[in-house]
C-alpha atoms as one frame of an Amber mdcrd trajectory, in Angstrom:
protein
 110.868  -5.905  66.723 107.950  -4.044  65.139 106.919  -2.682  68.537 110.439
  -1.432  69.278 110.611   0.224  65.875 107.355   2.090  66.433 108.600   3.428
  69.750 111.938   4.465  68.313 110.414   6.276  65.354 107.332   7.899  66.820
 108.252   8.297  70.474 104.524   8.645  70.879 104.208   7.379  74.411 105.357
   4.595  76.666 104.818   1.079  75.405 103.788   0.375  71.832 100.817   2.702
  71.338 100.327   3.570  67.642 101.287   7.080  66.604  98.506   9.307  65.221
 100.045   9.047  61.753  99.644   5.267  62.044  95.919   5.786  62.664  95.708
   7.734  59.405  97.611   5.008  57.591  95.275   2.368  58.985  92.227   4.380
  57.938  93.562   4.936  54.404  94.661   1.332  53.996  91.249   0.032  55.070
  89.584   2.255  52.472  92.064   1.097  49.840  91.341  -2.542  50.635  87.638
  -2.014  50.004  88.286  -0.040  46.816  90.882  -2.612  45.707  93.663  -0.128
  45.012  96.814   1.340  46.576  96.431   3.595  49.613  97.505   7.253  49.476
 100.574   8.558  51.251 101.854  11.966  52.300 105.009  13.954  51.676 107.151
  15.119  54.582 105.881  18.431  56.043 108.147  21.462  55.824 108.522  24.677
  57.795 109.793  28.064  56.763 112.983  29.016  58.562 112.540  31.901  60.986
 114.682  34.895  59.927 117.087  36.240  62.548 116.067  39.643  63.862 119.109
  41.897  64.413 119.949  43.463  67.754 119.281  47.235  67.662 122.519  49.215
  67.556 123.218  51.676  70.363 123.110  55.251  69.073 124.414  56.869  72.223
 127.655  56.066  74.027 128.513  57.039  77.574 132.232  57.789  77.749 134.569
  56.671  80.506 134.769  60.293  81.708 130.975  60.574  81.871 130.760  57.208
  83.576 133.130  58.465  86.280 130.679  61.261  87.011 127.926  58.721  87.733
 129.485  57.160  90.812 126.429  58.104  92.817 124.174  56.084  90.494 123.603
  52.342  90.251 123.593  52.627  86.460 127.352  53.262  86.517 128.257  49.817
  87.878 125.586  48.300  85.643 127.225  49.769  82.525 130.737  48.882  83.721
 129.840  45.228  84.303 128.286  44.993  80.859 131.330  46.513  79.180 133.700
  43.832  80.463 134.595  40.817  78.347 131.838  38.674  79.867 129.222  41.277
  79.033 130.374  41.463  75.425 129.781  37.718  75.060 126.340  37.805  76.677
 123.525  35.768  75.132 120.584  37.671  73.586 118.430  36.983  76.659 121.096
  38.477  78.952 121.368  41.538  76.709 117.606  42.024  76.997 117.780  41.783
  80.787 120.674  44.286  80.804 118.635  46.759  78.735 115.590  46.429  81.001
 117.674  47.238  84.057 119.507  50.005  82.213 116.155  51.700  81.578 115.275
  51.435  85.269 118.629  52.547  86.648 119.074  55.338  84.098 115.678  56.761
  85.019 116.702  56.860  88.675 119.974  58.584  87.808 118.324  61.143  85.548
 116.153  62.218  88.486 119.084  62.265  90.948 120.022  65.750  92.143 123.778
  65.051  91.910 123.753  64.128  88.222 125.526  66.761  86.086 123.405  68.352
  83.376 125.701  67.298  80.500 125.689  63.653  81.615 121.951  63.826  82.285
 121.377  64.844  78.663 123.244  61.892  77.124 121.757  59.530  79.700 118.274
  60.765  78.871 118.802  60.063  75.167 120.275  56.620  75.843 117.404  55.824
  78.189 114.800  56.793  75.572 116.495  54.698  72.911 116.872  51.588  75.083
 113.232  51.833  76.131 112.011  52.240  72.549 114.180  49.315  71.430 112.918
  46.824  74.027 110.459  45.133  71.593 113.173  44.743  68.948 115.631  43.506
  71.580 113.173  40.855  72.739 112.468  39.919  69.109 116.220  39.322  68.808
 115.902  36.888  71.720 112.990  35.046  70.077 114.861  34.598  66.794 118.226
  33.638  68.300 117.797  31.622  71.495 117.556  27.923  70.552 114.772  27.279
  73.084 112.550  29.612  71.043 113.760  29.088  67.487 113.065  25.339  67.769
 109.323  26.015  67.561 109.360  26.041  63.758 111.729  23.120  63.156 110.667
  19.575  62.320 110.724  16.661  64.747 110.085  12.924  64.625 108.082  13.209
  67.846 104.313  13.242  67.586 102.089  14.811  70.178 100.664  12.498  72.814
  96.998  12.149  73.720  97.557  12.608  77.438  98.781  15.811  79.059 102.508
  15.526  79.701 104.886  17.365  81.980 106.541  18.940  78.931 103.170  20.336
  77.826 102.564  21.869  81.254 106.037  23.448  81.311 105.655  24.747  77.769
 102.293  26.333  78.586 103.793  27.970  81.690 106.768  29.271  79.710 104.599
  30.694  76.922 102.354  32.384  79.468 105.399  33.949  81.139 106.803  35.139
  77.804 103.433  36.599  76.853 103.190  38.579  80.110 106.727  39.827  79.627
 105.949  40.881  76.044 102.825  42.734  77.165 104.887  44.656  79.748 107.418
  46.141  77.304 105.792  49.567  77.380 106.081  49.592  81.182 109.672  48.496
  81.950 109.177  48.973  85.682 106.650  46.107  85.585 108.956  43.692  83.745
 110.221  40.748  85.737 113.341  40.270  83.647 114.439  37.128  85.484 111.236
  35.446  84.334 112.782  35.290  80.855 115.504  32.974  82.139 112.906  30.864
  83.959 110.851  30.517  80.780 113.876  29.508  78.717 114.814  26.899  81.310
 111.341  25.358  81.028 111.689  25.258  77.245 115.166  23.758  77.279 114.950
  20.330  75.590 111.181  20.764  75.616 109.762  19.888  72.194 106.050  20.166
  72.975 105.295  23.110  70.659 107.551  21.664  67.987 105.751  18.310  68.190
 102.311  19.945  68.162 103.043  21.963  65.032 104.662  19.002  63.274 101.741
  16.716  64.174  99.263  19.288  62.901 101.095  19.645  59.603 101.090  15.867
  59.208  97.357  15.675  59.916  96.615  18.413  57.385  98.675  16.506  54.816
  96.761  13.288  55.560  93.387  15.041  55.265  94.262  16.601  51.930  95.888
  13.478  50.531  92.962  11.238  51.531  90.378  13.659  50.133  92.221  14.065
  46.823  92.563  10.290  46.570  88.866   9.636  47.285  87.840  12.215  44.694
  89.400  10.000  42.030  86.659   7.431  42.493  83.262   7.814  40.869  80.547
   7.187  43.408  77.989   6.418  40.698  80.212   4.004  38.734  82.708   2.538
  41.206  81.414   2.780  44.756  77.663   2.296  44.496  76.433   1.761  40.911
  72.665   2.073  40.603  70.860  -1.213  40.548  73.645  -3.196  42.175  74.127
  -4.242  45.795  75.588  -1.750  48.223  77.976  -4.067  50.008  81.059  -2.029
  49.081  79.406   1.213  50.171  78.309  -0.352  53.453  81.836  -1.544  54.219
  83.249   1.890  53.357  80.757   3.417  55.760  81.928   1.045  58.510  85.563
   2.001  57.862  84.743   5.725  57.988  82.792   5.412  61.213  85.270   3.144
  62.995  88.602   4.588  61.889  87.918   8.199  60.993  85.103   9.268  63.306
  86.289   7.316  66.360  90.053   7.702  65.977  91.245  10.281  63.460  88.526
  12.881  64.125  88.987  12.533  67.883  92.709  13.124  67.453  92.092  16.189
  65.273  89.821  17.570  67.959  92.659  17.184  70.452  95.056  18.980  68.118
  92.563  21.814  67.620  92.045  22.197  71.356  95.782  22.413  72.021  96.417
  24.832  69.174  93.665  27.104  70.515  95.313  27.041  73.954  98.630  28.451
  72.671  97.286  30.651  69.877  96.869  33.789  72.065 100.549  33.670  73.046
 101.793  33.575  69.466  99.344  36.301  68.461 100.892  38.485  71.162 104.431
  37.791  69.939 103.543  38.460  66.310 101.612  41.658  67.052 104.406  43.009
  69.243 107.382  42.148  67.038 105.611  42.500  63.690 104.343  39.722  61.430
 107.364  40.039  59.130 109.784  39.628  62.030 107.877  36.929  63.891 104.955
  35.453  61.918 102.269  33.695  63.925 102.423  30.004  62.873  99.418  28.851
  64.917  96.437  30.694  63.430  97.123  29.631  59.805  97.616  26.007  60.898
  94.336  26.044  62.809  92.538  27.350  59.746  94.172  24.762  57.477  93.397
  21.903  59.865  89.715  22.822  60.131  89.389  23.458  56.403  91.102  20.201
  55.379  88.945  18.201  57.812  85.794  19.901  56.525  86.691  19.145  52.897
  87.262  15.502  53.778  83.885  15.222  55.495  82.238  16.886  52.462  83.231
  13.851  50.371  81.496  11.558  52.839  78.419  13.746  52.934  78.145  13.336
  49.160  78.816   9.618  49.585  75.795   9.272  51.886  73.631  11.314  49.535
  74.548   9.382  46.397  74.854   5.894  47.855  71.884   6.313  50.184  73.727
   4.567  53.013  72.747   5.614  56.507  75.577   6.545  58.939  75.833   4.267
  61.929
């Protein structure tokens, strides 16, 4: 029953492998047993909700009369198809793809010798606006499409040790989205259909969500454990001068076996994976603006490293005061 419960709650991997949070619990409980007190616990991590970025409003309208004058241009049928009922209900990603192709087709029509000067003028203005608004239009996609907004929500799933198919697909999707984002200033280079492909790979894919949640949990465990250990006087409780060092020696064994071998190895895995996706989120944040799309990865990386370092500092002082040699 216990095994089934672990699988149901952590969904860590096949079988009954302990979740990383269970490794932290085991480590803390072992320390508490030696110190003859209650083990620390953590509060549930939280995430800030991503604000919805609005879709830029069109400043220039091409009338039905003007549209009739563009029969020689592909942009005419493109606009007409978008103006039907189906186009009006298009998802943010489809609107982005429409705008990319509008920029391409409008440019062709502007250069066409049969385009009337009055229509060319309004088309030129609309083209310039759509092109300038591409970053904001894509930001609207990132803050509206569920495959992308899920990144900052909580999950019960914890990241697995082994590389999974969902991780591979997520990495591929983020790479595709990053290339697309970097091409916004050159619409002719944008492969707009790649956006749909990326979203399909992220559909029901909770890899990034699990990675961020797992990292937040690990940071909470590091901070909680360090704060808890700081309550104990090394000189009076752990290794009083003139008395045997049995308690200190057992604590050292616990630290080496459960923290160094298990918890620290897991943190290293988290750090490695965060580093692998950090460039993508830096690109998104720099392109859309940090207020519109804040980069969640870099701050988490910094917090994870800092919290781990502070925890190890306690043990460094432990070895100095208690004069116990690490294994």
